[in-house]
Amino acid sequence: MKLQVISKDEFKNFALSNPYISIYQLPEWGELKKITNWQYHLLGLYDNNNLVGVTMLLEKLMPFKKSLFYSPRGYLCDVNNFNLLKEFHDNIIDYIKKHNGFLFKVDPNVIYNIRDKEGNLIKNVGEKIYNNFIKLNYKHLGWSKNFETLQPRFLCRFKLSEDYERTLNTFSKNTRKNIIKTMSNGVSIRTINCDEIDLFTDLLKKSGSKNNFIVRPSYYYKKMYELMHDYMKLYIVYIDTNNYFNLIKNEINSINLEIENFYEQIKKINIGSKVKKREDELNNKLSLLNDELKYAKKLKNEQATINIGALMSIFIGNEGITFMSGIDPSYKDFNPKYAFYNAHIIDSLKLKKEYVNFYGISGNIDKNNPYYHIYEIKKGFNPEIIELIGEFDYVVNPFYYYIYKLSLKFYKIIKKIRN
């Protein structure tokens, strides 16, 4: 078998039909990573004239003219087949050595365990593949549960039904209720293009500061959209303040009418405890609505629309992936996530995807875990938890690998001191 550099078209034709495909194994992702000083290599393995595997390597030049190589969510070949995997591996390591590489990192897009929404193991499906990498002397970096690795190891997804209504009925009662309530509470959603990337970035920043995740500059997301718009949608959730004001006003009118009818009825009957309780409920609700009307009027006087949430969705392979999102915490009571998740589900159905993937969560879904809030809303969609096989290092040059690990440890200590 022979490994060689291949064209973008040939690479993509193979990659897009491979079951392990991800956005990270596309030439467009390689072009994007040039912004952060990575170079990319598109490699294909041929058995005679048949292409049997591909992978994109990212290369980062390090001190001493040595390079770190990384195959994000690679390989794209039959990793169950040990002989094929070994042939692919041997050729790739030879290629890395020729390019002064000292370390090769890979985090295959391979499922290790499938768990239910409570984290209970349903089945193990990746033990053989894990052992294949271990037999090739890859060093597994551990069964991390949070976000210690380059990409999330735990994902959550649910299977789409034939249509929207059937899919909706698979969610919890509370989730269905929240979707309906959000979409009938003055909240609207629209798609944008790269002309409004600044708006998208601002909303990411508002969540990023709270959740402690890295938000790139606007130009990064603009470049990302330009390269990957064929696989991507950007959603903005906003409040139409005039609509919101009118909705509250109409609800108040409805309550007032109910109270008026209520008093007409109690004139004809003796007032009992149940009737009195209902009267209190209506008056309390009216009081809350009047307070909300004042708030709605304030918003309406300030601006016609208020942007409160943003989502970037990636549609690739058999999944629609909620890749990154942000909300303005000042308007969290409007539940913008339900709005953009709902839009994402509708578009995933239109594109005939099999799954909606809510992407990264913590593997520790205990309510006391500081990352639990990331999973909390997603749990109501009755997902399964996907545990990926994890991250591996293959040491090409032990001396430089030791220096690298020492430097990395020192960097983390300095960063912790600064924080």
CSV table of C-alpha atoms in Angstrom, one decimal:
chain,number,residue,atom,x,y,z
A,1,MET,CA,0.0,0.0,0.0
A,2,LYS,CA,1.1,3.6,-0.7
A,3,LEU,CA,0.4,6.8,1.1
A,4,GLN,CA,0.5,10.1,-0.8
A,5,VAL,CA,-0.7,13.7,-0.8
A,6,ILE,CA,-4.0,13.9,-2.6
A,7,SER,CA,-6.2,16.7,-3.9
A,8,LYS,CA,-9.0,18.4,-2.0
A,9,ASP,CA,-11.7,17.0,-4.3
A,10,GLU,CA,-10.4,13.5,-4.0
A,11,PHE,CA,-10.1,13.8,-0.3
A,12,LYS,CA,-13.6,15.2,0.2
A,13,ASN,CA,-15.2,12.6,-2.1
A,14,PHE,CA,-13.9,9.9,0.2
A,15,ALA,CA,-14.2,11.7,3.5
A,16,LEU,CA,-17.9,12.7,3.1
A,17,SER,CA,-19.0,9.1,2.6
A,18,ASN,CA,-17.0,7.8,5.6
A,19,PRO,CA,-18.9,6.9,8.8
A,20,TYR,CA,-16.3,8.7,10.9
A,21,ILE,CA,-16.6,12.0,9.1
A,22,SER,CA,-16.6,15.2,11.1
A,23,ILE,CA,-16.1,18.9,10.3
A,24,TYR,CA,-12.6,18.6,11.6
A,25,GLN,CA,-11.6,16.3,8.8
A,26,LEU,CA,-12.4,18.6,5.9
A,27,PRO,CA,-9.9,20.7,3.9
A,28,GLU,CA,-11.9,23.8,4.9
A,29,TRP,CA,-11.0,23.2,8.5
A,30,GLY,CA,-7.4,23.0,7.5
A,31,GLU,CA,-7.7,26.3,5.7
A,32,LEU,CA,-9.3,27.8,8.8
A,33,LYS,CA,-6.5,26.6,11.1
A,34,LYS,CA,-4.0,28.5,9.0
A,35,ILE,CA,-5.2,31.6,11.0
A,36,THR,CA,-3.7,30.0,14.1
A,37,ASN,CA,-0.5,29.0,12.5
A,38,TRP,CA,-1.3,25.4,11.6
A,39,GLN,CA,-0.5,23.9,8.2
A,40,TYR,CA,-2.5,21.0,6.9
A,41,HIS,CA,-1.7,17.9,4.9
A,42,LEU,CA,-4.3,15.8,2.9
A,43,LEU,CA,-3.2,12.2,2.8
A,44,GLY,CA,-4.6,9.1,1.1
A,45,LEU,CA,-3.7,5.5,1.4
A,46,TYR,CA,-4.0,3.4,-1.8
A,47,ASP,CA,-4.3,-0.3,-2.2
A,48,ASN,CA,-3.2,-0.5,-5.8
A,49,ASN,CA,-5.4,2.1,-7.4
A,50,ASN,CA,-8.1,2.0,-4.7
A,51,LEU,CA,-8.3,4.7,-2.1
A,52,VAL,CA,-8.9,2.9,1.3
A,53,GLY,CA,-8.3,5.6,3.8
A,54,VAL,CA,-7.7,9.3,4.2
A,55,THR,CA,-6.7,11.7,7.0
A,56,MET,CA,-6.0,15.4,7.4
A,57,LEU,CA,-2.9,16.1,9.5
A,58,LEU,CA,-2.5,19.5,11.1
A,59,GLU,CA,1.1,20.6,11.6
A,60,LYS,CA,2.3,23.1,14.2
A,61,LEU,CA,6.0,24.2,14.0
A,62,MET,CA,7.6,24.1,17.4
A,63,PRO,CA,11.1,25.2,18.7
A,64,PHE,CA,14.2,23.5,17.3
A,65,LYS,CA,12.4,23.2,13.9
A,66,LYS,CA,10.4,20.2,15.1
A,67,SER,CA,6.7,19.8,14.4
A,68,LEU,CA,3.7,18.5,16.3
A,69,PHE,CA,1.2,16.7,14.1
A,70,TYR,CA,-2.5,16.2,14.9
A,71,SER,CA,-5.2,14.4,13.1
A,72,PRO,CA,-8.4,16.0,14.5
A,73,ARG,CA,-11.1,13.3,14.8
A,74,GLY,CA,-9.1,11.1,12.4
A,75,TYR,CA,-8.6,8.4,10.9
A,76,LEU,CA,-11.1,8.0,8.1
A,77,CYS,CA,-10.6,4.3,7.3
A,78,ASP,CA,-11.9,1.0,8.6
A,79,VAL,CA,-10.3,1.2,12.1
A,80,ASN,CA,-11.8,-2.2,13.0
A,81,ASN,CA,-9.5,-3.8,10.5
A,82,PHE,CA,-6.2,-4.0,12.4
A,83,ASN,CA,-4.1,-4.8,9.4
A,84,LEU,CA,-5.4,-1.8,7.5
A,85,LEU,CA,-5.0,0.4,10.5
A,86,LYS,CA,-1.4,-0.7,11.0
A,87,GLU,CA,-0.6,-0.1,7.3
A,88,PHE,CA,-2.1,3.3,7.5
A,89,HIS,CA,-0.3,4.1,10.8
A,90,ASP,CA,3.1,2.9,9.6
A,91,ASN,CA,2.9,5.1,6.5
A,92,ILE,CA,1.7,8.1,8.4
A,93,ILE,CA,4.5,7.9,10.9
A,94,ASP,CA,7.0,7.6,8.1
A,95,TYR,CA,5.5,10.8,6.6
A,96,ILE,CA,5.7,12.6,9.9
A,97,LYS,CA,9.3,11.6,10.5
A,98,LYS,CA,10.2,13.0,7.0
A,99,HIS,CA,8.6,16.3,8.1
A,100,ASN,CA,10.6,16.5,11.4
A,101,GLY,CA,7.6,15.5,13.6
A,102,PHE,CA,8.3,14.5,17.2
A,103,LEU,CA,4.7,13.8,18.2
A,104,PHE,CA,1.5,12.6,16.6
A,105,LYS,CA,-1.9,13.2,18.3
A,106,VAL,CA,-5.2,11.7,17.3
A,107,ASP,CA,-8.7,11.6,18.8
A,108,PRO,CA,-10.7,9.4,16.5
A,109,ASN,CA,-14.4,10.1,15.9
A,110,VAL,CA,-15.1,6.6,17.3
A,111,ILE,CA,-17.8,5.7,19.8
A,112,TYR,CA,-16.5,3.8,22.8
A,113,ASN,CA,-19.6,3.6,25.0
A,114,ILE,CA,-23.3,4.4,24.5
A,115,ARG,CA,-25.1,5.5,27.7
A,116,ASP,CA,-28.6,6.5,28.6
A,117,LYS,CA,-29.5,10.1,29.6
A,118,GLU,CA,-28.7,9.2,33.2
A,119,GLY,CA,-25.2,8.1,32.3
A,120,ASN,CA,-25.9,4.3,32.7
A,121,LEU,CA,-24.1,2.1,30.3
A,122,ILE,CA,-26.2,0.7,27.5
A,123,LYS,CA,-23.4,-1.0,25.5
A,124,ASN,CA,-19.7,-0.9,24.7
A,125,VAL,CA,-19.0,-0.7,21.0
A,126,GLY,CA,-15.4,0.5,20.8
A,127,GLU,CA,-13.3,-1.9,22.9
A,128,LYS,CA,-11.8,-3.6,19.8
A,129,ILE,CA,-10.8,-0.3,18.2
A,130,TYR,CA,-9.3,1.0,21.4
A,131,ASN,CA,-7.2,-2.2,21.6
A,132,ASN,CA,-6.1,-1.8,18.0
A,133,PHE,CA,-4.6,1.6,18.8
A,134,ILE,CA,-3.0,0.3,22.0
A,135,LYS,CA,-1.4,-2.6,20.0
A,136,LEU,CA,0.2,0.0,17.8
A,137,ASN,CA,1.8,1.7,20.8
A,138,TYR,CA,-0.4,4.7,21.0
A,139,LYS,CA,-0.5,6.2,24.5
A,140,HIS,CA,-4.1,6.8,25.6
A,141,LEU,CA,-4.4,10.1,27.5
A,142,GLY,CA,-7.1,8.8,29.9
A,143,TRP,CA,-10.9,8.5,30.3
A,144,SER,CA,-11.4,12.2,30.9
A,145,LYS,CA,-14.9,13.3,32.0
A,146,ASN,CA,-14.9,17.1,31.5
A,147,PHE,CA,-13.2,19.2,28.9
A,148,GLU,CA,-9.5,18.4,29.4
A,149,THR,CA,-8.9,17.1,25.8
A,150,LEU,CA,-8.6,19.0,22.5
A,151,GLN,CA,-12.2,18.1,21.6
A,152,PRO,CA,-15.1,17.0,23.8
A,153,ARG,CA,-15.1,13.3,24.7
A,154,PHE,CA,-18.7,13.2,25.8
A,155,LEU,CA,-21.5,14.2,23.4
A,156,CYS,CA,-25.3,13.9,23.6
A,157,ARG,CA,-27.6,13.1,20.7
A,158,PHE,CA,-31.1,11.9,20.0
A,159,LYS,CA,-32.5,10.1,17.0
A,160,LEU,CA,-34.9,12.0,14.8
A,161,SER,CA,-38.3,10.5,14.0
A,162,GLU,CA,-40.0,10.6,10.6
A,163,ASP,CA,-41.4,14.1,11.1
A,164,TYR,CA,-41.4,17.1,13.5
A,165,GLU,CA,-44.5,16.1,15.5
A,166,ARG,CA,-43.3,12.5,16.1
A,167,THR,CA,-39.9,13.9,17.1
A,168,LEU,CA,-41.5,16.4,19.4
A,169,ASN,CA,-43.4,13.6,21.1
A,170,THR,CA,-40.1,11.9,22.1
A,171,PHE,CA,-39.2,14.9,24.4
A,172,SER,CA,-40.2,15.3,28.0
A,173,LYS,CA,-43.5,17.0,28.7
A,174,ASN,CA,-41.7,19.9,30.3
A,175,THR,CA,-39.4,20.4,27.2
A,176,ARG,CA,-42.4,20.3,24.8
A,177,LYS,CA,-44.1,22.9,27.0
A,178,ASN,CA,-41.0,25.1,27.1
A,179,ILE,CA,-40.6,25.0,23.3
A,180,ILE,CA,-44.2,26.1,22.8
A,181,LYS,CA,-44.0,28.7,25.5
A,182,THR,CA,-40.8,30.2,24.1
A,183,MET,CA,-42.1,30.4,20.6
A,184,SER,CA,-45.3,32.1,21.7
A,185,ASN,CA,-43.7,34.6,24.0
A,186,GLY,CA,-42.5,37.3,21.6
A,187,VAL,CA,-39.4,35.4,20.7
A,188,SER,CA,-38.4,35.0,17.0
A,189,ILE,CA,-35.5,33.4,15.2
A,190,ARG,CA,-33.7,34.2,11.9
A,191,THR,CA,-30.7,33.0,10.0
A,192,ILE,CA,-27.7,35.3,9.2
A,193,ASN,CA,-24.6,35.2,7.1
A,194,CYS,CA,-21.1,36.6,7.6
A,195,ASP,CA,-22.3,40.2,7.3
A,196,GLU,CA,-23.6,39.9,10.9
A,197,ILE,CA,-20.7,37.9,12.4
A,198,ASP,CA,-20.0,40.7,14.9
A,199,LEU,CA,-23.4,40.2,16.4
A,200,PHE,CA,-22.9,36.4,16.6
A,201,THR,CA,-19.5,36.9,18.3
A,202,ASP,CA,-20.9,39.3,20.8
A,203,LEU,CA,-23.5,36.8,21.9
A,204,LEU,CA,-20.8,34.1,22.2
A,205,LYS,CA,-18.8,36.4,24.4
A,206,LYS,CA,-21.7,36.9,26.8
A,207,SER,CA,-21.9,33.2,27.4
A,208,GLY,CA,-18.1,32.6,27.1
A,209,SER,CA,-17.3,34.9,30.1
A,210,LYS,CA,-19.8,32.9,32.2
A,211,ASN,CA,-18.9,29.4,31.0
A,212,ASN,CA,-15.1,30.0,30.8
A,213,PHE,CA,-14.7,28.9,27.1
A,214,ILE,CA,-12.6,30.5,24.5
A,215,VAL,CA,-14.3,32.9,22.1
A,216,ARG,CA,-12.4,33.8,18.9
A,217,PRO,CA,-12.3,37.2,17.3
A,218,SER,CA,-15.0,38.0,14.7
A,219,TYR,CA,-12.7,37.6,11.8
A,220,TYR,CA,-12.1,33.9,12.7
A,221,TYR,CA,-15.9,33.1,12.6
A,222,LYS,CA,-16.2,35.1,9.4
A,223,LYS,CA,-13.5,33.1,7.7
A,224,MET,CA,-15.1,29.9,9.1
A,225,TYR,CA,-18.5,30.9,7.5
A,226,GLU,CA,-16.8,31.8,4.2
A,227,LEU,CA,-15.1,28.4,4.1
A,228,MET,CA,-17.9,26.2,5.5
A,229,HIS,CA,-21.2,27.8,4.6
A,230,ASP,CA,-22.2,24.7,2.7
A,231,TYR,CA,-22.3,22.8,6.0
A,232,MET,CA,-23.4,25.6,8.3
A,233,LYS,CA,-26.3,27.7,9.5
A,234,LEU,CA,-26.1,30.7,11.9
A,235,TYR,CA,-29.2,31.4,13.9
A,236,ILE,CA,-30.1,34.6,15.9
A,237,VAL,CA,-32.9,34.5,18.5
A,238,TYR,CA,-34.4,37.9,19.2
A,239,ILE,CA,-37.3,39.6,21.0
A,240,ASP,CA,-39.7,41.5,18.8
A,241,THR,CA,-40.5,44.0,21.6
A,242,ASN,CA,-43.7,45.3,20.0
A,243,ASN,CA,-45.0,41.8,19.6
A,244,TYR,CA,-43.9,40.9,23.1
A,245,PHE,CA,-45.8,44.0,24.5
A,246,ASN,CA,-49.0,43.1,22.6
A,247,LEU,CA,-48.9,39.5,23.7
A,248,ILE,CA,-48.7,40.5,27.4
A,249,LYS,CA,-51.4,43.1,26.9
A,250,ASN,CA,-53.7,40.5,25.3
A,251,GLU,CA,-53.0,38.1,28.1
A,252,ILE,CA,-54.0,40.8,30.6
A,253,ASN,CA,-57.2,41.5,28.7
A,254,SER,CA,-58.0,37.7,28.7
A,255,ILE,CA,-57.4,37.5,32.5
A,256,ASN,CA,-59.5,40.6,33.1
A,257,LEU,CA,-62.3,39.1,31.1
A,258,GLU,CA,-62.0,35.8,33.1
A,259,ILE,CA,-62.2,37.8,36.4
A,260,GLU,CA,-65.2,39.6,35.1
A,261,ASN,CA,-67.0,36.4,34.3
A,262,PHE,CA,-65.8,34.9,37.5
A,263,TYR,CA,-67.5,37.7,39.6
A,264,GLU,CA,-70.7,37.2,37.5
A,265,GLN,CA,-70.7,33.5,38.5
A,266,ILE,CA,-70.0,33.9,42.2
A,267,LYS,CA,-73.0,36.3,42.5
A,268,LYS,CA,-75.2,33.2,41.8
A,269,ILE,CA,-73.5,30.7,44.1
A,270,ASN,CA,-72.1,30.6,47.6
A,271,ILE,CA,-68.4,31.3,47.8
A,272,GLY,CA,-66.5,28.2,48.8
A,273,SER,CA,-62.8,27.6,49.4
A,274,LYS,CA,-62.1,26.4,45.8
A,275,VAL,CA,-63.7,29.5,44.4
A,276,LYS,CA,-61.7,31.8,46.7
A,277,LYS,CA,-58.5,30.0,45.7
A,278,ARG,CA,-59.2,30.5,42.0
A,279,GLU,CA,-59.9,34.2,42.7
A,280,ASP,CA,-56.5,34.6,44.4
A,281,GLU,CA,-54.8,32.7,41.5
A,282,LEU,CA,-56.3,35.1,38.9
A,283,ASN,CA,-55.4,38.2,40.9
A,284,ASN,CA,-51.8,37.0,41.5
A,285,LYS,CA,-51.4,36.2,37.8
A,286,LEU,CA,-52.8,39.6,36.9
A,287,SER,CA,-50.4,41.3,39.2
A,288,LEU,CA,-47.4,39.5,37.7
A,289,LEU,CA,-48.7,40.3,34.1
A,290,ASN,CA,-49.0,44.0,34.9
A,291,ASP,CA,-45.4,44.0,36.2
A,292,GLU,CA,-44.4,42.2,33.0
A,293,LEU,CA,-46.3,44.7,30.9
A,294,LYS,CA,-44.3,47.5,32.4
A,295,TYR,CA,-41.1,45.6,31.6
A,296,ALA,CA,-42.4,44.9,28.0
A,297,LYS,CA,-43.2,48.6,27.6
A,298,LYS,CA,-39.7,49.6,28.7
A,299,LEU,CA,-38.1,47.2,26.2
A,300,LYS,CA,-40.5,48.5,23.4
A,301,ASN,CA,-39.5,52.1,24.1
A,302,GLU,CA,-35.8,51.3,24.0
A,303,GLN,CA,-35.6,49.3,20.8
A,304,ALA,CA,-37.7,47.4,18.3
A,305,THR,CA,-35.7,44.1,18.5
A,306,ILE,CA,-33.3,42.7,21.1
A,307,ASN,CA,-30.9,39.9,20.1
A,308,ILE,CA,-30.7,37.4,22.9
A,309,GLY,CA,-29.2,34.2,21.6
A,310,ALA,CA,-27.0,32.7,18.8
A,311,LEU,CA,-26.3,29.2,17.5
A,312,MET,CA,-23.9,27.9,14.9
A,313,SER,CA,-25.1,24.5,13.5
A,314,ILE,CA,-23.1,22.1,11.4
A,315,PHE,CA,-24.8,19.6,9.2
A,316,ILE,CA,-22.5,16.8,8.1
A,317,GLY,CA,-22.6,13.1,7.8
A,318,ASN,CA,-25.8,11.8,9.4
A,319,GLU,CA,-26.0,14.5,12.1
A,320,GLY,CA,-27.1,18.0,12.7
A,321,ILE,CA,-24.7,19.3,15.3
A,322,THR,CA,-25.3,22.3,17.6
A,323,PHE,CA,-21.6,23.3,17.3
A,324,MET,CA,-21.4,26.5,19.4
A,325,SER,CA,-23.9,28.8,21.0
A,326,GLY,CA,-24.3,31.8,23.2
A,327,ILE,CA,-27.0,33.7,25.0
A,328,ASP,CA,-27.3,37.0,26.7
A,329,PRO,CA,-27.8,36.1,30.4
A,330,SER,CA,-29.9,39.3,30.9
A,331,TYR,CA,-32.7,37.7,28.9
A,332,LYS,CA,-32.3,34.0,30.0
A,333,ASP,CA,-35.9,34.0,31.2
A,334,PHE,CA,-37.0,34.1,27.5
A,335,ASN,CA,-35.3,30.6,27.1
A,336,PRO,CA,-33.6,31.4,23.8
A,337,LYS,CA,-32.0,27.9,23.7
A,338,TYR,CA,-35.4,26.3,23.2
A,339,ALA,CA,-35.9,28.6,20.2
A,340,PHE,CA,-32.7,27.9,18.4
A,341,TYR,CA,-32.7,24.1,19.3
A,342,ASN,CA,-36.2,24.0,17.8
A,343,ALA,CA,-35.0,25.6,14.6
A,344,HIS,CA,-32.0,23.3,14.4
A,345,ILE,CA,-34.3,20.2,14.8
A,346,ILE,CA,-36.6,21.4,12.0
A,347,ASP,CA,-33.6,22.0,9.7
A,348,SER,CA,-32.0,18.6,10.6
A,349,LEU,CA,-35.3,17.0,9.5
A,350,LYS,CA,-35.4,18.9,6.3
A,351,LEU,CA,-31.9,17.8,5.5
A,352,LYS,CA,-32.8,14.1,6.2
A,353,LYS,CA,-30.3,13.7,9.1
A,354,GLU,CA,-30.6,10.8,11.4
A,355,TYR,CA,-29.5,12.4,14.6
A,356,VAL,CA,-29.4,15.8,16.3
A,357,ASN,CA,-26.1,16.0,18.2
A,358,PHE,CA,-26.0,18.6,21.0
A,359,TYR,CA,-22.3,18.2,21.1
A,360,GLY,CA,-20.0,18.5,24.1
A,361,ILE,CA,-21.1,17.8,27.7
A,362,SER,CA,-19.4,16.7,30.8
A,363,GLY,CA,-19.2,12.9,31.4
A,364,ASN,CA,-20.0,13.7,35.1
A,365,ILE,CA,-23.7,14.5,35.0
A,366,ASP,CA,-24.1,14.9,38.8
A,367,LYS,CA,-26.1,18.0,39.6
A,368,ASN,CA,-23.3,19.3,41.8
A,369,ASN,CA,-20.8,19.3,38.9
A,370,PRO,CA,-20.1,22.9,37.8
A,371,TYR,CA,-20.6,21.8,34.2
A,372,TYR,CA,-24.1,20.3,34.8
A,373,HIS,CA,-25.9,23.4,33.5
A,374,ILE,CA,-24.5,22.6,30.0
A,375,TYR,CA,-26.4,19.3,30.0
A,376,GLU,CA,-29.5,20.3,32.0
A,377,ILE,CA,-31.6,21.7,29.2
A,378,LYS,CA,-30.5,19.0,26.8
A,379,LYS,CA,-31.6,16.2,29.1
A,380,GLY,CA,-35.3,17.0,28.4
A,381,PHE,CA,-34.8,15.9,24.8
A,382,ASN,CA,-34.3,12.3,26.0
A,383,PRO,CA,-30.8,12.0,24.4
A,384,GLU,CA,-28.3,9.2,24.6
A,385,ILE,CA,-24.8,10.0,25.9
A,386,ILE,CA,-22.0,9.2,23.5
A,387,GLU,CA,-18.6,8.5,25.0
A,388,LEU,CA,-15.9,8.7,22.4
A,389,ILE,CA,-12.7,6.7,22.5
A,390,GLY,CA,-10.6,9.6,23.6
A,391,GLU,CA,-7.2,11.1,22.7
A,392,PHE,CA,-4.0,9.3,21.9
A,393,ASP,CA,-0.4,10.4,21.6
A,394,TYR,CA,2.1,8.5,19.5
A,395,VAL,CA,5.6,9.4,20.4
A,396,VAL,CA,7.9,9.8,17.3
A,397,ASN,CA,10.9,11.3,19.1
A,398,PRO,CA,11.0,10.5,22.9
A,399,PHE,CA,13.5,13.3,23.7
A,400,TYR,CA,11.6,16.1,22.2
A,401,TYR,CA,8.3,14.6,23.5
A,402,TYR,CA,9.8,14.8,27.0
A,403,ILE,CA,10.8,18.5,26.5
A,404,TYR,CA,7.3,19.2,25.2
A,405,LYS,CA,5.5,17.6,28.1
A,406,LEU,CA,7.8,19.4,30.6
A,407,SER,CA,7.1,22.7,28.9
A,408,LEU,CA,3.4,22.0,28.8
A,409,LYS,CA,3.4,21.3,32.5
A,410,PHE,CA,5.3,24.5,33.3
A,411,TYR,CA,2.9,26.5,31.1
A,412,LYS,CA,-0.2,25.1,33.0
A,413,ILE,CA,1.4,26.0,36.3
A,414,ILE,CA,2.1,29.6,35.2
A,415,LYS,CA,-1.5,29.9,33.8
A,416,LYS,CA,-2.9,28.7,37.1
A,417,ILE,CA,-0.9,31.2,39.0
A,418,ARG,CA,-2.0,34.0,36.7
A,419,ASN,CA,-5.7,33.0,37.1
